[in-house]
CSV table of C-alpha atoms and ligand atoms in Angstrom, one decimal:
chain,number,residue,atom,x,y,z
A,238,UNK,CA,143.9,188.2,99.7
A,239,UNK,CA,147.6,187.2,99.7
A,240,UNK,CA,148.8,187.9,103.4
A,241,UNK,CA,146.1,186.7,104.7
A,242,UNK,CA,145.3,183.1,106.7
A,243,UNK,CA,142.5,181.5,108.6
A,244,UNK,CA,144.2,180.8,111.6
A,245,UNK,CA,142.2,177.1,112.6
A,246,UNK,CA,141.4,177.5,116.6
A,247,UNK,CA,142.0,173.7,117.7
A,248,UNK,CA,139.2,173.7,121.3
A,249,UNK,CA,140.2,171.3,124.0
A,250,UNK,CA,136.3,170.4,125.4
A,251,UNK,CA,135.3,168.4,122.2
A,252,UNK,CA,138.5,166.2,122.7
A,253,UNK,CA,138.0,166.4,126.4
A,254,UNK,CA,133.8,165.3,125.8
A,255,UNK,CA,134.7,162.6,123.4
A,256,UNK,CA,137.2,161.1,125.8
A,257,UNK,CA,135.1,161.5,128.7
A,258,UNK,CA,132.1,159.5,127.0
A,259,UNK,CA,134.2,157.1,126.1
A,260,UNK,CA,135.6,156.3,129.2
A,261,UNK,CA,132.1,156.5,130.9
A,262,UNK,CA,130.7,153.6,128.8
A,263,UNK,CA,134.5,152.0,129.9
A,264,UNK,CA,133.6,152.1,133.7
A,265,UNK,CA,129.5,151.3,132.7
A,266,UNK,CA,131.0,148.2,131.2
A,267,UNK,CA,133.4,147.3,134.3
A,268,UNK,CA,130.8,148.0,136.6
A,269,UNK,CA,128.2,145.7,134.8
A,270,UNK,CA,130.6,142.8,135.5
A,271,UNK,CA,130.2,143.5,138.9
A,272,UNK,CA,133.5,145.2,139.4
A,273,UNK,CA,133.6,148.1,141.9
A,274,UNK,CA,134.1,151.8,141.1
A,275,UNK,CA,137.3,152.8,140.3
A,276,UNK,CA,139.5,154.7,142.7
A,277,UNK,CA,142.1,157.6,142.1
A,278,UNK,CA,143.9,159.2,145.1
A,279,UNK,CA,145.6,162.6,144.5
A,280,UNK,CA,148.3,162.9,146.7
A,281,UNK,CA,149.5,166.7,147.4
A,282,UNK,CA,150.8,168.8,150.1
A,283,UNK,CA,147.4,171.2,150.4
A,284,UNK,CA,148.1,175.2,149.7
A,285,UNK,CA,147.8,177.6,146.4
A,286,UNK,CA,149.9,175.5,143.7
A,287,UNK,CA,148.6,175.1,140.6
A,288,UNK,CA,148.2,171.9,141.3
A,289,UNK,CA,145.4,172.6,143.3
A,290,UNK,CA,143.7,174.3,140.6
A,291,UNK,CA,144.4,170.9,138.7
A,292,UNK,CA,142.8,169.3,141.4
A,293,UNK,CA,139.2,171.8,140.7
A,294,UNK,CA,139.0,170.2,138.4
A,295,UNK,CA,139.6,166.6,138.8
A,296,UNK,CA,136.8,166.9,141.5
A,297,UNK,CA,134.4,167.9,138.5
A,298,UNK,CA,135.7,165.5,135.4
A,299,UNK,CA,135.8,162.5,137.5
A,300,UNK,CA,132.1,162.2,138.6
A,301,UNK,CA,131.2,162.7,135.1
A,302,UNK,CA,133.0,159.5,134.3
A,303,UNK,CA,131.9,157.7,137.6
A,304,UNK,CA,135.9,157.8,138.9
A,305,UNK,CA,135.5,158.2,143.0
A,306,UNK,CA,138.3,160.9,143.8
A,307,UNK,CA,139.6,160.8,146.4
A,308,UNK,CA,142.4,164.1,147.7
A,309,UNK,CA,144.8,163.1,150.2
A,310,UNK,CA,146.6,165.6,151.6
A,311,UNK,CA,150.0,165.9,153.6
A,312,UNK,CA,151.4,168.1,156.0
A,313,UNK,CA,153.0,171.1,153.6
A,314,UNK,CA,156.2,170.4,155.5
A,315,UNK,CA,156.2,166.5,155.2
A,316,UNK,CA,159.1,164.8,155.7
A,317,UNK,CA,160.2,161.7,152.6
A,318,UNK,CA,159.7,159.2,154.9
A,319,UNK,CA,155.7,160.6,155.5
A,320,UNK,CA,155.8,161.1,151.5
A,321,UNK,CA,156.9,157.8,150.9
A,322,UNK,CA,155.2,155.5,153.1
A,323,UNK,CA,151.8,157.2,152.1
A,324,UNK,CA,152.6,156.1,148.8
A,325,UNK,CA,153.8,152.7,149.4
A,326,UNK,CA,150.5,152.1,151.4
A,327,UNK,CA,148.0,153.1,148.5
A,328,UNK,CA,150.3,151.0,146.1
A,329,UNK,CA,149.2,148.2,148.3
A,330,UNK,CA,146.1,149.1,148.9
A,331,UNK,CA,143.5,147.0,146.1
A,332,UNK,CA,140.4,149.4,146.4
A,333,UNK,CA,143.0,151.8,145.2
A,334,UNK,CA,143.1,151.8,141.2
A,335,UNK,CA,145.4,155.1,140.5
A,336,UNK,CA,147.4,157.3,142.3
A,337,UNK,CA,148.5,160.9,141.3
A,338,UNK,CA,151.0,163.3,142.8
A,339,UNK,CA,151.5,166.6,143.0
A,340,UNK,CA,154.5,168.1,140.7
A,341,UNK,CA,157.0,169.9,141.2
A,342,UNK,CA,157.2,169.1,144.7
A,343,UNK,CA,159.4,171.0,146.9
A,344,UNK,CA,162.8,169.8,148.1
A,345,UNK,CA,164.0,168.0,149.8
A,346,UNK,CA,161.1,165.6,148.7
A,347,UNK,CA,162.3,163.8,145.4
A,348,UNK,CA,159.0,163.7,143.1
A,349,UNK,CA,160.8,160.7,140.5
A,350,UNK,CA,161.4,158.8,143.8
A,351,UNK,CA,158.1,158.6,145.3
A,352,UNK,CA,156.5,158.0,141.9
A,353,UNK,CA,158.9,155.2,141.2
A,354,UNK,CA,156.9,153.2,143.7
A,355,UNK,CA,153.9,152.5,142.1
A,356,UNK,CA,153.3,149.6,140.6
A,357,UNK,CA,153.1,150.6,136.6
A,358,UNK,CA,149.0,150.5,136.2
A,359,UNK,CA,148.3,152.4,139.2
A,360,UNK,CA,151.3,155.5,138.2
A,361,UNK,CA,148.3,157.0,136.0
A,362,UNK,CA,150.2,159.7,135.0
A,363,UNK,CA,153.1,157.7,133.7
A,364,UNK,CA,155.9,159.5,135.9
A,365,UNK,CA,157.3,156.6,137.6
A,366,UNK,CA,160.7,155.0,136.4
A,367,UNK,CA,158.9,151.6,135.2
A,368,UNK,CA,156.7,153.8,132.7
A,369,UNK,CA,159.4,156.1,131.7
A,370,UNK,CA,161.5,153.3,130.4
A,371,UNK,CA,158.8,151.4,129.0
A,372,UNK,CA,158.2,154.4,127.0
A,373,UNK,CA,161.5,154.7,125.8
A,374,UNK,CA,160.9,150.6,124.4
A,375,UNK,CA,157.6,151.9,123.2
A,376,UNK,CA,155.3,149.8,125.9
A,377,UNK,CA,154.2,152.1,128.5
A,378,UNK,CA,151.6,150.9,130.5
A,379,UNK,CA,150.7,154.5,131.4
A,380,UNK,CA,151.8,157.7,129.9
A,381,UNK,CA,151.7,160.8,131.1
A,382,UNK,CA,148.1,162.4,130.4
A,383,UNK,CA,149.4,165.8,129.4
A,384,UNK,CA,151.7,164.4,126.4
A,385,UNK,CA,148.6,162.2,125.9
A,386,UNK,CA,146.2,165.2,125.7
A,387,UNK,CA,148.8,166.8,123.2
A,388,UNK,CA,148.5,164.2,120.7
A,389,UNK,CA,144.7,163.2,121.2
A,390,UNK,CA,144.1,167.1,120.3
A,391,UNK,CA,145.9,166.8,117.0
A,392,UNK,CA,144.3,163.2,115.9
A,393,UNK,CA,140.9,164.7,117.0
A,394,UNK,CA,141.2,167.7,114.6
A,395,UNK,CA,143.1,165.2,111.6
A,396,UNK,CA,146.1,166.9,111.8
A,397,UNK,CA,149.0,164.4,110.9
A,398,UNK,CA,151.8,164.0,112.5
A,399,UNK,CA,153.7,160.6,110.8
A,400,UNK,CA,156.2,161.5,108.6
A,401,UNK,CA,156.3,165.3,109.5
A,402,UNK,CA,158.8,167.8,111.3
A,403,UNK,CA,157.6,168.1,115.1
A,404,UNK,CA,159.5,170.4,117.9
A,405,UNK,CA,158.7,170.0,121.2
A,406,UNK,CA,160.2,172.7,123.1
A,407,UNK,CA,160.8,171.7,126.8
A,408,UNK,CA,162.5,168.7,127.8
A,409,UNK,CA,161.3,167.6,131.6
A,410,UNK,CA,161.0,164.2,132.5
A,411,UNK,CA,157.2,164.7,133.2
A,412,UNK,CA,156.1,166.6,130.2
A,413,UNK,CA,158.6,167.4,127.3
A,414,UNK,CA,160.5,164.3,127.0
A,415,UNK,CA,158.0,161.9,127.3
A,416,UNK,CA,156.1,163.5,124.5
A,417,UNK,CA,159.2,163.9,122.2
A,418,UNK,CA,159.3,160.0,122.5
A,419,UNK,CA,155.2,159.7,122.2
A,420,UNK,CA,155.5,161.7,118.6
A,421,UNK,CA,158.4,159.5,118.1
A,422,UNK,CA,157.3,156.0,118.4
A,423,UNK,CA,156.3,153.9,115.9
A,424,UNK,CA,152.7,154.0,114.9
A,425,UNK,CA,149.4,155.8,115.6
A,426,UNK,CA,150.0,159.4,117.0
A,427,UNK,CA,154.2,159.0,116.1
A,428,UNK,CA,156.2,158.4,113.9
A,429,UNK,CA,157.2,162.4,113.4
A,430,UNK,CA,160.8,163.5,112.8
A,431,UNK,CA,161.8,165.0,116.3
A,432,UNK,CA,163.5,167.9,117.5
A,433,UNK,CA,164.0,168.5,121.2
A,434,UNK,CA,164.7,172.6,122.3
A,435,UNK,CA,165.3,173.9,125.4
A,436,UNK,CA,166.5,176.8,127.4
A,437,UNK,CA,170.3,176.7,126.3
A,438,UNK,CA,169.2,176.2,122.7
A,439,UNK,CA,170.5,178.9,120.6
A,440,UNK,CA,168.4,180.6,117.6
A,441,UNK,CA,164.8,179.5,118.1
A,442,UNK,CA,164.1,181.0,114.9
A,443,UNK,CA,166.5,178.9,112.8
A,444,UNK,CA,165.4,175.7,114.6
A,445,UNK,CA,161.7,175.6,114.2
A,446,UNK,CA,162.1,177.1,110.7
A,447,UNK,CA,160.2,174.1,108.4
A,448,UNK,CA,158.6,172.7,111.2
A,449,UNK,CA,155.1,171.5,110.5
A,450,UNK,CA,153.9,171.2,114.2
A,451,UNK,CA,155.7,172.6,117.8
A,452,UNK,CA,154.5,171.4,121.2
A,453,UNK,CA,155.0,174.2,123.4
A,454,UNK,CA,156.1,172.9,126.9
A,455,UNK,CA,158.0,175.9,128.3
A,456,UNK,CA,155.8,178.0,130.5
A,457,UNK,CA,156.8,181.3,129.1
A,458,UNK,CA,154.2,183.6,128.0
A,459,UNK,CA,155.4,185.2,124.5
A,460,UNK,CA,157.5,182.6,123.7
A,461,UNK,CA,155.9,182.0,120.1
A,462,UNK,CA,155.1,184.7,117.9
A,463,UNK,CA,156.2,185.5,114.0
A,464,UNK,CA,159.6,185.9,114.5
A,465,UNK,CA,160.2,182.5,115.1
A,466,UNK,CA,157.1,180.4,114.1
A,467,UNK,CA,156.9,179.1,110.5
A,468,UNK,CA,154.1,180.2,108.6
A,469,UNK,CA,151.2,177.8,108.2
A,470,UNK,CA,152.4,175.8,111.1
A,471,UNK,CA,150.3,173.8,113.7
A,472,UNK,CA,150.9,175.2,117.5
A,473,UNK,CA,150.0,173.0,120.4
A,474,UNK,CA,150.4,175.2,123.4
A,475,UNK,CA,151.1,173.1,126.2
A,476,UNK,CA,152.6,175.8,128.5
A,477,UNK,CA,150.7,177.7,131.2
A,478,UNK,CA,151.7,180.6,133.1
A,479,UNK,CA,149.2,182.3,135.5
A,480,UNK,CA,149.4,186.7,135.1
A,481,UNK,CA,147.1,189.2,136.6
A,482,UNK,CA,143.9,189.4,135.2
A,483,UNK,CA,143.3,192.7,133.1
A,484,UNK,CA,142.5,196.0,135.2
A,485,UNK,CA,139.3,195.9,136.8
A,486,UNK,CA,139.2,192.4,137.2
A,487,UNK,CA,140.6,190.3,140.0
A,488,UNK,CA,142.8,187.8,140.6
A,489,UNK,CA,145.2,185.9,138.1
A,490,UNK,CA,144.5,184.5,134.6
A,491,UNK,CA,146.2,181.5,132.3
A,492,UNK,CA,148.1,182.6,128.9
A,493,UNK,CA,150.0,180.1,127.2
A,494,UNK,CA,153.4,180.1,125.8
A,495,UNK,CA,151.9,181.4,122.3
A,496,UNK,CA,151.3,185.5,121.3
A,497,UNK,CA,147.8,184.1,119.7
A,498,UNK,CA,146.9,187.8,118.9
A,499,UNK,CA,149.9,188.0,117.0
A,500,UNK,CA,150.3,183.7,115.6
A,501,UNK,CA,146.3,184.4,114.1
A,502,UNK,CA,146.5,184.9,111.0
A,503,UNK,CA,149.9,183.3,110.7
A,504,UNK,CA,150.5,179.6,112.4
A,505,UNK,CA,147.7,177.2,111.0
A,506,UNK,CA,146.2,176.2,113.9
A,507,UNK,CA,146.5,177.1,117.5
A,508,UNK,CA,145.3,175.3,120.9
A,509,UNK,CA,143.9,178.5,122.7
A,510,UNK,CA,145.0,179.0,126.3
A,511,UNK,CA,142.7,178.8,128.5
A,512,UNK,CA,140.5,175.4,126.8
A,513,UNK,CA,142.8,174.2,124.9
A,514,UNK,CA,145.4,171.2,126.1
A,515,UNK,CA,144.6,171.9,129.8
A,516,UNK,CA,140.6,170.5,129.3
A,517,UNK,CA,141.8,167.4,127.5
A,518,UNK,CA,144.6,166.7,130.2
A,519,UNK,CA,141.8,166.0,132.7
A,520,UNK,CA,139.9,164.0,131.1
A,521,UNK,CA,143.1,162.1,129.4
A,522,UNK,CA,143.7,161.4,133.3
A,523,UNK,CA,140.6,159.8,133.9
A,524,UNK,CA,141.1,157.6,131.1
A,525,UNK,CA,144.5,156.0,132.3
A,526,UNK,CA,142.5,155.8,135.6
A,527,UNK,CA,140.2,153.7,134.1
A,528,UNK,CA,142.5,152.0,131.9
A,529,UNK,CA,145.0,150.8,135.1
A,530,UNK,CA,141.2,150.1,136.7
A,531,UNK,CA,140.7,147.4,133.9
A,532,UNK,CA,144.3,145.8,134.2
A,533,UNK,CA,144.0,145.3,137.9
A,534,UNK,CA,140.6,143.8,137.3
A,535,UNK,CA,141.9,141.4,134.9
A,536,UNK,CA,139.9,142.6,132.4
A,537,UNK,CA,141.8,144.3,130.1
A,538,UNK,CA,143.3,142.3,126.9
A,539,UNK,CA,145.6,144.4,125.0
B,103,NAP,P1,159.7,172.7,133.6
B,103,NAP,O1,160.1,171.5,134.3
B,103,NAP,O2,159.9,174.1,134.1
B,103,NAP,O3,160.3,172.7,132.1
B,103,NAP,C1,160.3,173.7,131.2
B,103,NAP,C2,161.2,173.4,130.0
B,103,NAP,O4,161.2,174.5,129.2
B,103,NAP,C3,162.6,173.1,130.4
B,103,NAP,O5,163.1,171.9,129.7
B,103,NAP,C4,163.4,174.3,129.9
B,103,NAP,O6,164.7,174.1,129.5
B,103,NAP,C5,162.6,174.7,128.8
B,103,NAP,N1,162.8,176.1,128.4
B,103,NAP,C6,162.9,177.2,129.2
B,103,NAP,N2,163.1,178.3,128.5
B,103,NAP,C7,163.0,177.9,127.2
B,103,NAP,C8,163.2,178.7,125.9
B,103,NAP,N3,163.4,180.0,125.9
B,103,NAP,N4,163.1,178.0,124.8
B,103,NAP,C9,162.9,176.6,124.8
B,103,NAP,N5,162.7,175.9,125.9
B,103,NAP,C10,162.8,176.5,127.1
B,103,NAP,O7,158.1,172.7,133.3
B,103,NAP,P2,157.2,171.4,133.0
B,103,NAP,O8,156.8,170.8,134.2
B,103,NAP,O9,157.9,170.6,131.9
B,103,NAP,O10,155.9,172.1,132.3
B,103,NAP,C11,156.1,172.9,131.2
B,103,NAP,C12,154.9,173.7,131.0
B,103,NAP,O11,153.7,172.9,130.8
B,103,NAP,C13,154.5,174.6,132.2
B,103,NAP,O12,154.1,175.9,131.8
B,103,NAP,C14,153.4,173.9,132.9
B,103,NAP,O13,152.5,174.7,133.6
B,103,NAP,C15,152.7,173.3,131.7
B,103,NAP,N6,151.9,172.1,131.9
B,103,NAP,C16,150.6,172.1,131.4
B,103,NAP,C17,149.8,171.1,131.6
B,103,NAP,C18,148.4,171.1,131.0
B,103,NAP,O14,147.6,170.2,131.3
B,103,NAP,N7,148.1,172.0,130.1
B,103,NAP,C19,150.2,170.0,132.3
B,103,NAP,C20,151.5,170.0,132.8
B,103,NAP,C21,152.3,171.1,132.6
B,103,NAP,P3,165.9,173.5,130.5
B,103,NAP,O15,165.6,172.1,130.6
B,103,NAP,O16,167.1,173.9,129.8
B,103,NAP,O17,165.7,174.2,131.8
């Protein structure tokens, strides 16, 4: 029937399963040598952010991969000395294999500052300056999981990116830009034609028209509907806003940055919110655990 279009749902948990048993047989492997478990510390100031809902669920995807988590919590007012030197000490620290933080932290504690001490491997989520300018060369040692997630999603479900038009619509230093560079690189999972939007960029509509595939890094529920998606066009729906779940039901829910009732039957495909990039982000973070794990063993080649 002309009008109409199968609008492919692109799930999170079978990216999210495959990476998880893949990094499982990683750290069967390491720990067959006789190295010991691998160690990630999540360093965050305690209280409701969403980072603590992040943290739910580190606590259940890193057992499944045999990761030992371990939350470290400081005071909610800490001072960037107490920040700091927590850091420092974990950097030292050898039975320590990654280290997270929370984002956005509030001020006057500097997030890029505190991440920039890590040494490169044990940054797992690729936020420290040492990554982010490897990643500009094309050589991170880490990268952040959530741009990782993004393009794992897409490869998992064959959709191509080399050689097509990609908008990423965000630009932070911890999610947007560094996956504008990711689909930009040279080689597997890049090598797209780039456009960076943001929130001064004028005519949405006219910018994302021909676009084959928009990563959607905004946090703005609505964002993407008809009006300014292209037809037939893949949406990754990175963003995540939390609104009150519907009458007669507590508390708050996730929605994306996409009108999915209104994109189905429209964009392509869609990564649904809740399940879709947020699932694969986990387990994408266990895997640059593992991976720094392996370099500071010695045993990793490449
Ligand atoms: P952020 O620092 O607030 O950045 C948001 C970006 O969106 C900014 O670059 C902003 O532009 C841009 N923007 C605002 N309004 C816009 C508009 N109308 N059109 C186009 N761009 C617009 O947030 P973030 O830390 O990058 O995170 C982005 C989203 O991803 C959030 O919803 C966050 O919750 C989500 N997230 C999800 C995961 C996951 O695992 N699924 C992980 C991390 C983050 P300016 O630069 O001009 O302000």
């Amino acid at each position: 029937v002309p009008g109409t279009h199968v609008t492919e749902r692109l799930a999170g948990n079978p990216v999210a399963e495959a990476i998880i048993d893949s990094t499982r047989k990683a750290v069967e492997a390491g720990r067959a040598r006789g190295w010991s478990k691998p160690v990630l510390v999540s360093v965050h100031l305690g209280g409701g952010t969403p980072f603590a809902f992040y943290l739910r669920q580190q606590r259940k995807i890193a057992p499944q991969v045999g990761v030992e988590l371990r939350p470290s919590a400081l005071p909610p007012h800490a001072k960037a000395s107490q920040l700091l030197s927590r850091l420092e000490a974990l950097d030292r620290d050898p039975a320590v294999h990654g280290v997270l933080l929370e984002h956005p932290l509030p001020a006057p504690l500097d997030f890029f500052d505190a991440v920039g001490r890590l040494a490169p491997e044990k940054d797992v989520d690729g936020a420290g300056w040492d990554n982010l300018g490897r990643l500009v060369a094309g050589q991170p040692i880490q990268a952040p999981a959530v741009t990782l997630a993004a393009m794992a999603i897409l490869r998992h479900y064959g959709i191509p990116v080399a050689g097509q038009r990609a908008v990423v619509l965000g630009r932070s230093a911890t999610v947007g830009l560094p996956l504008a560079l990711g689909l930009l690189a040279r080689g597997a999972g890049g090598d797209a034609t780039v456009t960076v939007a943001h929130s001064r960029t004028a005519d949405l509509a006219s910018v994302l028209a021909g676009s084959h595939v928009i990563f959607s890094c905004v946090g703005h529920p609505g964002l993407l509907t008809r009006r300014v998606v292209p037809r037939g066009a893949t949406v990754v729906d990175v963003g995540v806003s939390s609104v009150p779940a519907p009458k007669g039901s507590a508390g708050a829910q996730p929605v994306g940055d996409a009108d999915a009732r209104d994109l189905d039957g429209w964009a392509g495909a869609l990564t649904p919110v809740p399940g879709g990039v947020g699932p694969v982000t986990v387990a994408q973070l266990m895997a640059n655990v593992v991976r720094g794990w392996e370099i500071q063993m010695g045993g990793r080649t490449e």
